[in-house]
mmCIF file of C-alpha atoms and ligand atoms in Angstrom:
data_model
loop_
_atom_site.group_PDB
_atom_site.id
_atom_site.type_symbol
_atom_site.label_atom_id
_atom_site.label_comp_id
_atom_site.label_asym_id
_atom_site.label_seq_id
_atom_site.Cartn_x
_atom_site.Cartn_y
_atom_site.Cartn_z
ATOM 1 C CA MET J 765 -0.054 -0.002 -0.374
ATOM 2 C CA ILE J 766 1.208 3.468 -0.644
ATOM 3 C CA ARG J 767 -0.355 5.932 1.506
ATOM 4 C CA ASN J 768 1.409 8.149 2.904
ATOM 5 C CA TRP J 769 3.469 10.668 0.628
ATOM 6 C CA GLN J 770 5.508 11.922 3.179
ATOM 7 C CA TYR J 771 5.576 12.886 6.959
ATOM 8 C CA THR J 772 5.301 9.147 8.748
ATOM 9 C CA HIS J 773 8.188 8.212 6.827
ATOM 10 C CA GLN J 774 10.127 11.091 7.648
ATOM 11 C CA TYR J 775 9.692 10.904 11.241
ATOM 12 C CA GLN J 776 10.794 7.326 11.567
ATOM 13 C CA GLN J 777 13.982 8.158 9.782
ATOM 14 C CA ASP J 778 14.597 11.143 11.549
ATOM 15 C CA LYS J 779 13.090 10.410 15.336
ATOM 16 C CA ARG J 780 16.101 10.522 17.350
ATOM 17 C CA GLN J 781 16.934 13.837 15.911
ATOM 18 C CA ILE J 782 13.650 15.446 15.693
ATOM 19 C CA LEU J 783 13.316 14.539 19.480
ATOM 20 C CA LYS J 784 16.659 16.248 20.530
ATOM 21 C CA ILE J 785 15.577 19.569 18.933
ATOM 22 C CA VAL J 786 11.981 19.147 20.501
ATOM 23 C CA ASP J 787 13.769 18.868 23.518
ATOM 24 C CA ARG J 788 16.589 21.344 23.587
ATOM 25 C CA VAL J 789 13.934 24.045 22.361
ATOM 26 C CA LEU J 790 11.290 23.163 24.972
ATOM 27 C CA SER J 791 13.682 23.008 27.695
ATOM 28 C CA SER J 792 15.235 26.794 26.432
ATOM 29 C CA GLY J 793 11.912 28.517 27.860
ATOM 30 C CA GLN J 794 11.722 30.731 24.636
ATOM 31 C CA LEU J 795 9.080 29.762 22.482
ATOM 32 C CA ILE J 796 8.229 32.631 20.385
ATOM 33 C CA LEU J 797 10.592 35.309 18.530
ATOM 34 C CA GLY J 798 13.446 34.110 19.848
ATOM 35 C CA GLU J 799 17.209 32.858 18.610
ATOM 36 C CA GLU J 800 15.971 29.768 16.521
ATOM 37 C CA VAL J 801 13.596 32.107 14.499
ATOM 38 C CA ARG J 802 16.400 34.500 14.056
ATOM 39 C CA ARG J 803 18.898 31.452 13.270
ATOM 40 C CA PHE J 804 16.497 29.922 10.909
ATOM 41 C CA GLU J 805 15.833 33.365 8.933
ATOM 42 C CA ARG J 806 18.954 33.835 8.490
ATOM 43 C CA ALA J 807 19.916 30.695 7.198
ATOM 44 C CA PHE J 808 17.003 30.146 4.661
ATOM 45 C CA SER J 809 17.190 33.836 3.291
ATOM 46 C CA ALA J 810 20.744 33.204 2.518
ATOM 47 C CA TYR J 811 19.943 29.587 1.126
ATOM 48 C CA CYS J 812 17.628 31.768 -1.042
ATOM 49 C CA GLY J 813 19.988 34.427 -2.151
ATOM 50 C CA ALA J 814 18.181 37.199 -0.535
ATOM 51 C CA ALA J 815 19.068 39.841 2.397
ATOM 52 C CA HIS J 816 16.031 38.911 4.726
ATOM 53 C CA GLY J 817 13.711 36.484 5.967
ATOM 54 C CA VAL J 818 10.830 36.833 8.119
ATOM 55 C CA GLY J 819 9.077 34.254 9.871
ATOM 56 C CA VAL J 820 5.504 33.851 9.823
ATOM 57 C CA ASN J 821 2.579 31.737 10.409
ATOM 58 C CA SER J 822 1.597 30.523 6.834
ATOM 59 C CA GLY J 823 2.897 30.576 3.351
ATOM 60 C CA THR J 824 -0.902 32.435 3.161
ATOM 61 C CA ASP J 825 0.205 34.883 5.602
ATOM 62 C CA ALA J 826 3.561 35.631 3.686
ATOM 63 C CA LEU J 827 1.496 36.379 1.019
ATOM 64 C CA PHE J 828 -0.781 38.608 2.423
ATOM 65 C CA LEU J 829 1.431 40.579 4.849
ATOM 66 C CA SER J 830 3.851 41.175 1.376
ATOM 67 C CA LEU J 831 0.959 42.600 -0.470
ATOM 68 C CA LYS J 832 -0.217 44.881 2.413
ATOM 69 C CA THR J 833 3.606 45.968 2.492
ATOM 70 C CA LEU J 834 3.947 46.438 -0.720
ATOM 71 C CA GLY J 835 0.852 48.648 -0.668
ATOM 72 C CA VAL J 836 -1.897 46.787 -2.093
ATOM 73 C CA GLY J 837 -5.307 48.045 -1.017
ATOM 74 C CA PRO J 838 -8.742 48.783 -2.264
ATOM 75 C CA GLY J 839 -9.305 49.193 -6.054
ATOM 76 C CA ASP J 840 -5.665 47.492 -6.938
ATOM 77 C CA GLU J 841 -5.430 44.872 -9.350
ATOM 78 C CA VAL J 842 -3.026 42.139 -8.867
ATOM 79 C CA ILE J 843 -2.367 39.717 -11.941
ATOM 80 C CA THR J 844 -1.819 36.046 -11.276
ATOM 81 C CA VAL J 845 -3.189 32.427 -12.195
ATOM 82 C CA SER J 846 -5.987 30.608 -11.551
ATOM 83 C CA ASN J 847 -4.283 27.307 -11.668
ATOM 84 C CA THR J 848 -2.650 27.611 -8.250
ATOM 85 C CA ALA J 849 -3.573 26.662 -4.624
ATOM 86 C CA VAL J 850 -6.364 28.742 -3.242
ATOM 87 C CA PRO J 851 -4.274 30.519 -1.072
ATOM 88 C CA THR J 852 -2.623 32.392 -3.315
ATOM 89 C CA VAL J 853 -5.958 34.504 -4.652
ATOM 90 C CA ALA J 854 -7.317 34.285 -0.893
ATOM 91 C CA ALA J 855 -4.439 36.375 -0.246
ATOM 92 C CA ILE J 856 -5.158 38.983 -2.671
ATOM 93 C CA CYS J 857 -8.486 39.385 -1.718
ATOM 94 C CA ALA J 858 -7.758 39.386 2.063
ATOM 95 C CA ALA J 859 -5.566 42.605 1.295
ATOM 96 C CA ASP J 860 -8.877 44.000 -0.788
ATOM 97 C CA ALA J 861 -7.495 44.246 -3.798
ATOM 98 C CA THR J 862 -8.758 42.235 -7.203
ATOM 99 C CA PRO J 863 -7.049 39.153 -8.418
ATOM 100 C CA VAL J 864 -6.642 39.255 -12.331
ATOM 101 C CA PHE J 865 -6.300 35.890 -14.179
ATOM 102 C CA VAL J 866 -4.196 35.241 -16.867
ATOM 103 C CA ASP J 867 -3.779 31.460 -18.623
ATOM 104 C CA ILE J 868 -0.932 29.305 -18.310
ATOM 105 C CA GLU J 869 1.338 27.250 -20.656
ATOM 106 C CA GLU J 870 0.019 23.854 -21.502
ATOM 107 C CA ASP J 871 3.167 22.201 -21.185
ATOM 108 C CA THR J 872 4.636 23.401 -17.842
ATOM 109 C CA PHE J 873 1.214 24.334 -16.447
ATOM 110 C CA LEU J 874 2.745 27.670 -15.653
ATOM 111 C CA MET J 875 1.854 31.743 -16.111
ATOM 112 C CA ASP J 876 1.852 32.523 -19.535
ATOM 113 C CA VAL J 877 3.943 35.535 -19.092
ATOM 114 C CA ARG J 878 3.084 36.444 -22.771
ATOM 115 C CA GLN J 879 -0.313 37.639 -21.659
ATOM 116 C CA VAL J 880 0.665 39.575 -18.728
ATOM 117 C CA GLU J 881 0.814 42.961 -20.808
ATOM 118 C CA GLN J 882 -2.249 42.670 -22.312
ATOM 119 C CA ALA J 883 -3.625 42.032 -18.541
ATOM 120 C CA ILE J 884 -2.102 45.213 -17.522
ATOM 121 C CA THR J 885 -4.493 48.173 -16.934
ATOM 122 C CA PRO J 886 -4.537 51.536 -14.992
ATOM 123 C CA ARG J 887 -5.082 49.742 -11.601
ATOM 124 C CA THR J 888 -2.544 46.859 -11.871
ATOM 125 C CA LYS J 889 -0.242 47.414 -8.723
ATOM 126 C CA GLY J 890 1.663 43.991 -9.411
ATOM 127 C CA ILE J 891 2.413 40.607 -10.339
ATOM 128 C CA VAL J 892 1.828 37.340 -8.194
ATOM 129 C CA PRO J 893 4.071 34.475 -10.427
ATOM 130 C CA VAL J 894 3.242 30.944 -9.203
ATOM 131 C CA HIS J 895 6.324 28.577 -9.150
ATOM 132 C CA LEU J 896 3.896 25.815 -9.454
ATOM 133 C CA PHE J 897 4.859 22.263 -8.838
ATOM 134 C CA GLY J 898 8.416 22.913 -8.143
ATOM 135 C CA GLN J 899 9.451 24.538 -11.183
ATOM 136 C CA ALA J 900 10.543 28.671 -11.814
ATOM 137 C CA VAL J 901 8.071 30.646 -13.978
ATOM 138 C CA ASP J 902 9.680 32.692 -16.952
ATOM 139 C CA MET J 903 11.040 35.470 -14.439
ATOM 140 C CA ASP J 904 13.197 37.418 -16.977
ATOM 141 C CA PRO J 905 10.481 38.402 -19.362
ATOM 142 C CA LEU J 906 8.375 39.225 -16.301
ATOM 143 C CA MET J 907 10.972 41.220 -14.273
ATOM 144 C CA LYS J 908 11.382 43.327 -17.308
ATOM 145 C CA LEU J 909 7.769 43.964 -17.568
ATOM 146 C CA ALA J 910 7.088 44.601 -14.290
ATOM 147 C CA ARG J 911 9.755 47.329 -14.224
ATOM 148 C CA ALA J 912 8.427 48.867 -17.360
ATOM 149 C CA HIS J 913 5.158 49.312 -16.007
ATOM 150 C CA HIS J 914 6.492 50.383 -12.116
ATOM 151 C CA LEU J 915 4.507 47.223 -10.938
ATOM 152 C CA PHE J 916 5.885 44.939 -7.732
ATOM 153 C CA VAL J 917 6.657 41.205 -8.636
ATOM 154 C CA LEU J 918 5.498 39.212 -5.401
ATOM 155 C CA GLU J 919 6.837 35.374 -5.975
ATOM 156 C CA ASP J 920 4.931 32.470 -4.774
ATOM 157 C CA CYS J 921 7.409 30.058 -3.841
ATOM 158 C CA ALA J 922 5.358 27.806 -1.860
ATOM 159 C CA GLN J 923 6.106 24.923 -3.577
ATOM 160 C CA ALA J 924 9.199 25.691 -5.418
ATOM 161 C CA ALA J 925 11.800 26.078 -2.251
ATOM 162 C CA GLY J 926 15.457 25.785 -3.865
ATOM 163 C CA ALA J 927 14.302 26.299 -7.346
ATOM 164 C CA VAL J 928 16.766 27.765 -9.661
ATOM 165 C CA TYR J 929 15.985 29.726 -12.780
ATOM 166 C CA ARG J 930 19.194 31.213 -14.686
ATOM 167 C CA GLY J 931 21.259 30.677 -11.608
ATOM 168 C CA SER J 932 19.454 32.447 -9.144
ATOM 169 C CA LYS J 933 17.313 30.865 -6.743
ATOM 170 C CA VAL J 934 13.623 31.705 -6.675
ATOM 171 C CA GLY J 935 13.085 33.966 -3.872
ATOM 172 C CA SER J 936 15.739 35.826 -5.001
ATOM 173 C CA ILE J 937 14.272 37.320 -8.148
ATOM 174 C CA GLY J 938 11.431 39.501 -7.482
ATOM 175 C CA ASP J 939 10.765 42.270 -4.958
ATOM 176 C CA ALA J 940 9.616 39.668 -2.439
ATOM 177 C CA ALA J 941 8.712 36.101 -1.934
ATOM 178 C CA ALA J 942 6.310 33.912 -0.079
ATOM 179 C CA PHE J 943 7.219 30.615 1.459
ATOM 180 C CA SER J 944 5.077 27.837 2.775
ATOM 181 C CA PHE J 945 6.623 25.167 5.437
ATOM 182 C CA TYR J 946 2.928 23.371 5.381
ATOM 183 C CA PRO J 947 3.921 19.941 6.341
ATOM 184 C CA THR J 948 3.990 18.489 2.568
ATOM 185 C CA LYS J 949 6.118 21.324 0.964
ATOM 186 C CA VAL J 950 9.414 20.881 -0.180
ATOM 187 C CA LEU J 951 10.932 21.938 2.932
ATOM 188 C CA GLY J 952 8.009 21.085 5.450
ATOM 189 C CA ALA J 953 7.612 21.845 9.164
ATOM 190 C CA PHE J 954 5.513 19.624 11.517
ATOM 191 C CA GLY J 955 2.609 22.241 11.559
ATOM 192 C CA ASP J 956 2.000 25.342 9.985
ATOM 193 C CA GLY J 957 4.827 28.190 9.190
ATOM 194 C CA GLY J 958 5.461 30.630 6.630
ATOM 195 C CA MET J 959 8.455 32.962 5.654
ATOM 196 C CA ILE J 960 9.076 35.981 3.299
ATOM 197 C CA VAL J 961 12.259 36.356 1.802
ATOM 198 C CA THR J 962 13.646 40.248 0.241
ATOM 199 C CA SER J 963 16.573 42.085 -0.041
ATOM 200 C CA ASP J 964 14.658 45.209 0.530
ATOM 201 C CA ASN J 965 15.633 46.534 4.193
ATOM 202 C CA SER J 966 12.563 48.458 4.601
ATOM 203 C CA LEU J 967 10.029 46.004 3.412
ATOM 204 C CA ALA J 968 11.517 43.526 5.712
ATOM 205 C CA ALA J 969 11.505 46.033 8.907
ATOM 206 C CA ARG J 970 8.033 46.378 7.953
ATOM 207 C CA LEU J 971 6.866 43.092 7.888
ATOM 208 C CA ARG J 972 8.637 42.455 11.360
ATOM 209 C CA ARG J 973 6.437 44.984 12.669
ATOM 210 C CA LEU J 974 3.112 43.918 10.947
ATOM 211 C CA ARG J 975 3.625 40.255 11.923
ATOM 212 C CA PHE J 976 4.037 41.272 15.572
ATOM 213 C CA TYR J 977 0.780 43.608 16.400
ATOM 214 C CA GLY J 978 2.720 46.546 14.331
ATOM 215 C CA MET J 979 4.839 46.845 17.569
ATOM 216 C CA GLU J 980 8.823 47.576 17.376
ATOM 217 C CA THR J 981 9.134 47.502 21.133
ATOM 218 C CA ALA J 982 6.525 46.022 23.681
ATOM 219 C CA TYR J 983 3.455 47.328 24.209
ATOM 220 C CA TYR J 984 3.456 50.092 21.542
ATOM 221 C CA ALA J 985 2.136 49.689 18.514
ATOM 222 C CA GLU J 986 3.442 51.809 15.435
ATOM 223 C CA GLU J 987 0.812 50.773 13.065
ATOM 224 C CA GLU J 988 -2.278 48.556 13.064
ATOM 225 C CA GLY J 989 -0.795 45.129 13.192
ATOM 226 C CA PHE J 990 -1.256 41.168 13.078
ATOM 227 C CA ASN J 991 -0.385 38.415 14.857
ATOM 228 C CA SER J 992 1.574 36.047 12.271
ATOM 229 C CA ARG J 993 4.833 34.170 13.771
ATOM 230 C CA LEU J 994 6.954 31.238 13.085
ATOM 231 C CA ASP J 995 7.377 29.698 16.521
ATOM 232 C CA GLU J 996 11.022 28.771 17.995
ATOM 233 C CA LEU J 997 9.701 24.950 17.720
ATOM 234 C CA GLN J 998 8.927 24.791 13.956
ATOM 235 C CA ALA J 999 11.852 27.063 13.221
ATOM 236 C CA ALA J 1000 14.345 24.840 14.849
ATOM 237 C CA LEU J 1001 12.887 21.643 13.051
ATOM 238 C CA LEU J 1002 13.105 23.376 10.005
ATOM 239 C CA HIS J 1003 16.578 24.774 10.104
ATOM 240 C CA ASP J 1004 17.752 21.044 11.088
ATOM 241 C CA LYS J 1005 15.929 19.948 7.789
ATOM 242 C CA LEU J 1006 16.907 22.666 5.745
ATOM 243 C CA SER J 1007 20.742 21.417 5.856
ATOM 244 C CA ARG J 1008 18.793 18.204 4.121
ATOM 245 C CA LEU J 1009 16.710 20.056 1.570
ATOM 246 C CA ASP J 1010 19.025 19.726 -1.359
ATOM 247 C CA ASP J 1011 19.583 16.097 -0.832
ATOM 248 C CA SER J 1012 15.699 15.378 -0.805
ATOM 249 C CA VAL J 1013 15.341 17.687 -3.767
ATOM 250 C CA ARG J 1014 17.797 14.965 -5.295
ATOM 251 C CA SER J 1015 15.651 11.721 -4.098
ATOM 252 C CA ARG J 1016 12.450 13.648 -5.610
ATOM 253 C CA ILE J 1017 13.947 13.969 -9.069
ATOM 254 C CA THR J 1018 15.468 10.491 -9.080
ATOM 255 C CA VAL J 1019 11.821 9.428 -8.381
ATOM 256 C CA ALA J 1020 11.037 11.783 -11.103
ATOM 257 C CA ALA J 1021 13.366 10.345 -13.357
ATOM 258 C CA ALA J 1022 12.297 7.271 -12.850
ATOM 259 C CA TYR J 1023 8.787 7.944 -13.635
ATOM 260 C CA MET J 1024 10.157 9.542 -16.707
ATOM 261 C CA LEU J 1025 11.584 6.418 -17.740
ATOM 262 C CA GLY J 1026 8.893 3.906 -16.780
ATOM 263 C CA LEU J 1027 5.876 6.061 -18.598
ATOM 264 C CA THR J 1028 7.200 7.129 -21.747
ATOM 265 C CA GLY J 1029 5.066 6.074 -24.758
ATOM 266 C CA VAL J 1030 2.919 4.756 -22.330
ATOM 267 C CA GLY J 1031 -1.089 5.160 -23.218
ATOM 268 C CA ASP J 1032 -1.637 8.949 -24.496
ATOM 269 C CA ILE J 1033 0.473 10.314 -21.551
ATOM 270 C CA VAL J 1034 2.005 13.404 -21.411
ATOM 271 C CA LEU J 1035 5.014 13.825 -19.111
ATOM 272 C CA PRO J 1036 5.657 16.820 -17.041
ATOM 273 C CA ARG J 1037 8.373 18.983 -18.861
ATOM 274 C CA ILE J 1038 11.343 20.325 -17.825
ATOM 275 C CA LEU J 1039 12.656 24.015 -19.301
ATOM 276 C CA ALA J 1040 15.850 24.702 -20.061
ATOM 277 C CA GLU J 1041 18.120 26.849 -17.209
ATOM 278 C CA ARG J 1042 15.790 25.693 -14.492
ATOM 279 C CA THR J 1043 15.827 22.806 -12.008
ATOM 280 C CA HIS J 1044 12.542 20.937 -11.226
ATOM 281 C CA GLN J 1045 12.118 20.265 -7.596
ATOM 282 C CA PHE J 1046 9.254 17.791 -8.122
ATOM 283 C CA TYR J 1047 7.327 18.805 -5.558
ATOM 284 C CA LEU J 1048 4.378 17.207 -7.680
ATOM 285 C CA PHE J 1049 4.892 14.936 -10.319
ATOM 286 C CA THR J 1050 1.907 16.034 -12.747
ATOM 287 C CA ILE J 1051 1.375 13.924 -15.736
ATOM 288 C CA GLN J 1052 -1.812 14.449 -18.440
ATOM 289 C CA THR J 1053 -4.249 11.842 -19.727
ATOM 290 C CA GLN J 1054 -7.507 11.935 -21.373
ATOM 291 C CA ASP J 1055 -8.459 8.893 -19.323
ATOM 292 C CA ARG J 1056 -7.550 10.886 -15.992
ATOM 293 C CA ASP J 1057 -10.372 9.620 -13.833
ATOM 294 C CA ALA J 1058 -10.590 5.930 -15.037
ATOM 295 C CA LEU J 1059 -6.892 5.944 -14.201
ATOM 296 C CA LYS J 1060 -7.040 7.539 -10.896
ATOM 297 C CA GLU J 1061 -9.551 4.856 -9.618
ATOM 298 C CA HIS J 1062 -7.450 1.986 -11.218
ATOM 299 C CA LEU J 1063 -4.798 3.016 -9.197
ATOM 300 C CA GLY J 1064 -6.701 3.914 -5.917
ATOM 301 C CA ALA J 1065 -7.901 -0.191 -6.415
ATOM 302 C CA LYS J 1066 -4.281 -0.740 -5.948
ATOM 303 C CA GLY J 1067 -4.055 1.101 -2.651
ATOM 304 C CA ILE J 1068 -2.133 4.132 -4.970
ATOM 305 C CA GLU J 1069 -3.334 7.739 -4.083
ATOM 306 C CA ALA J 1070 -2.918 9.841 -7.384
ATOM 307 C CA ARG J 1071 -4.194 13.465 -6.670
ATOM 308 C CA ILE J 1072 -5.705 16.250 -8.776
ATOM 309 C CA ASN J 1073 -3.911 19.717 -8.645
ATOM 310 C CA TYR J 1074 -5.983 21.453 -9.116
ATOM 311 C CA PRO J 1075 -9.694 19.952 -10.220
ATOM 312 C CA VAL J 1076 -11.264 23.171 -10.345
ATOM 313 C CA PRO J 1077 -10.009 26.390 -11.193
ATOM 314 C CA ILE J 1078 -10.009 29.104 -8.686
ATOM 315 C CA HIS J 1079 -12.215 30.949 -11.288
ATOM 316 C CA LEU J 1080 -14.535 28.673 -11.069
ATOM 317 C CA MET J 1081 -15.202 28.091 -7.679
ATOM 318 C CA ARG J 1082 -18.486 29.397 -6.045
ATOM 319 C CA GLY J 1083 -15.914 31.679 -3.287
ATOM 320 C CA TYR J 1084 -14.821 33.279 -6.093
ATOM 321 C CA ALA J 1085 -17.685 33.958 -8.584
ATOM 322 C CA HIS J 1086 -18.000 37.466 -7.613
ATOM 323 C CA LEU J 1087 -14.402 38.542 -9.974
ATOM 324 C CA GLY J 1088 -17.038 37.455 -12.661
ATOM 325 C CA TYR J 1089 -14.857 34.728 -14.491
ATOM 326 C CA ARG J 1090 -16.799 32.039 -16.475
ATOM 327 C CA THR J 1091 -16.677 28.709 -18.191
ATOM 328 C CA GLY J 1092 -14.395 29.606 -21.332
ATOM 329 C CA SER J 1093 -12.329 32.332 -19.492
ATOM 330 C CA LEU J 1094 -9.245 30.607 -19.326
ATOM 331 C CA PRO J 1095 -9.295 27.705 -21.820
ATOM 332 C CA VAL J 1096 -5.670 26.171 -21.051
ATOM 333 C CA THR J 1097 -6.436 26.364 -17.423
ATOM 334 C CA GLU J 1098 -9.715 24.662 -17.632
ATOM 335 C CA LYS J 1099 -8.548 22.039 -20.233
ATOM 336 C CA LEU J 1100 -5.740 20.785 -18.287
ATOM 337 C CA ALA J 1101 -8.200 20.538 -14.717
ATOM 338 C CA GLY J 1102 -9.788 17.640 -16.606
ATOM 339 C CA ARG J 1103 -6.628 16.060 -17.781
ATOM 340 C CA ILE J 1104 -4.003 16.520 -14.915
ATOM 341 C CA LEU J 1105 -2.972 13.492 -12.274
ATOM 342 C CA SER J 1106 -0.491 13.879 -10.034
ATOM 343 C CA LEU J 1107 1.274 10.795 -8.873
ATOM 344 C CA PRO J 1108 2.838 10.085 -5.417
ATOM 345 C CA ILE J 1109 6.479 11.383 -4.845
ATOM 346 C CA TYR J 1110 8.188 12.124 -1.714
ATOM 347 C CA PRO J 1111 11.940 11.689 -0.795
ATOM 348 C CA GLU J 1112 11.811 8.631 0.978
ATOM 349 C CA MET J 1113 9.785 6.963 -1.569
ATOM 350 C CA ARG J 1114 11.352 3.313 -2.304
ATOM 351 C CA GLU J 1115 12.059 1.496 -5.665
ATOM 352 C CA GLU J 1116 9.314 -1.165 -5.339
ATOM 353 C CA HIS J 1117 6.703 1.767 -4.408
ATOM 354 C CA ILE J 1118 7.741 3.794 -8.013
ATOM 355 C CA ALA J 1119 7.588 0.373 -9.502
ATOM 356 C CA GLU J 1120 4.516 -0.787 -8.291
ATOM 357 C CA VAL J 1121 2.726 2.929 -9.762
ATOM 358 C CA ILE J 1122 4.390 2.473 -13.038
ATOM 359 C CA ILE J 1123 3.401 -1.096 -13.430
ATOM 360 C CA THR J 1124 -0.098 -0.180 -12.089
ATOM 361 C CA ILE J 1125 -0.421 2.591 -14.802
ATOM 362 C CA ARG J 1126 0.992 0.539 -17.854
ATOM 363 C CA SER J 1127 -1.370 -2.269 -16.931
ATOM 364 C CA TYR J 1128 -4.348 0.335 -16.880
ATOM 365 C CA PHE J 1129 -3.495 1.113 -20.674
ATOM 366 C CA ALA J 1130 -2.626 -2.327 -21.565
ATOM 367 C CA GLY J 1131 -6.057 -3.579 -20.335
ATOM 368 C CA ARG J 1132 -7.838 -1.034 -22.673
HETATM 369 C C1 PLP E 2448 0.830 25.794 0.216
HETATM 370 C C2 PLP E 2448 0.503 27.167 -0.894
HETATM 371 C C3 PLP E 2448 0.146 28.311 -0.710
HETATM 372 C C4 PLP E 2448 -0.270 28.563 1.157
HETATM 373 O O1 PLP E 2448 0.789 28.058 2.381
HETATM 374 P P1 PLP E 2448 0.042 28.059 3.471
HETATM 375 O O2 PLP E 2448 1.324 27.813 4.444
HETATM 376 O O3 PLP E 2448 -1.038 26.444 3.431
HETATM 377 O O4 PLP E 2448 -0.972 29.240 3.762
HETATM 378 C C5 PLP E 2448 0.114 28.951 -1.074
HETATM 379 N N1 PLP E 2448 0.338 29.074 -2.535
HETATM 380 C C6 PLP E 2448 1.050 28.017 -2.934
HETATM 381 C C7 PLP E 2448 1.175 27.748 -4.663
HETATM 382 C C8 PLP E 2448 0.990 26.593 -2.037
HETATM 383 O O5 PLP E 2448 0.854 25.615 -2.724
#
């Protein structure tokens, strides 16, 4: 049975180290905004190639607080994609702005940067590219366009920690970047967590204030703020895992390579495309097939959990109907929603389990 994508394997593997860290932090007497958070902020921002890291309590908050700090407010438009996790769009709405969607590229699932210019209006304030599934959006033309129109770029790096685009890590390219440490992410905590990474000094200082009730010194608010903190325990556990992030991504890439080899030419399967001058972290390994639903069922019957990321594009969800999109608004996004299937992938995945997935998919197409 292939059920767990990740954490139980990881916990079993690293149990002693994890419990040692838990003991150290709980014995320290400092649980909120202490040395562990500062250490991890320094380490993670350095890993990304940016000057500052600001730990917050989720990727959603990392996006929301960044948007606030970048000056987004009522009446502003922010360009992004509908083919993403709901929080990308929820954060834009929470900042009182209006998300404006552009379509995606059919072979990469990523923002079609060529469509962004047409989406710019006098109200456009910024762009949120999403490095979906672990691969970077085409950032050079996007940054050029943003600079020409005086727009900010906030990278949604929730699925792509460590991904490289033309020699730069994601998170070091835009004005600011949001990361999630949700347990299943490439760098996952044992609970919720997130971080904003930026090389802008004043942006970082303001974010530190906003996450802590708007305060710089105790009991005195400089401005209206929030409570959004990464706690010491998660920071310490994440810091430990950061040292193994590149190794764990290498393991993901090995799983992906086995899938690529084993699934080439099987049925009508379209394999994920890895673009030149980019790494793919393989947060998800997503194939396309006409027979998506039947294949998913076939896998499920063998105890293999494949997922659909994402079954309904956000612009067609009831919760976002007020944005005024309808079926046909984003043809590529809508077409892919009916064809995509994410196969199990996690660093600890064993060879026989990978083989089992491949054999089960082959048997589906052989028996048709
Ligand atoms: C997970 C995710 C988020 C939100 O992160 P949380 O930590 O769950 O709030 C935002 N954007 C994308 C693309 C994600 O995958």
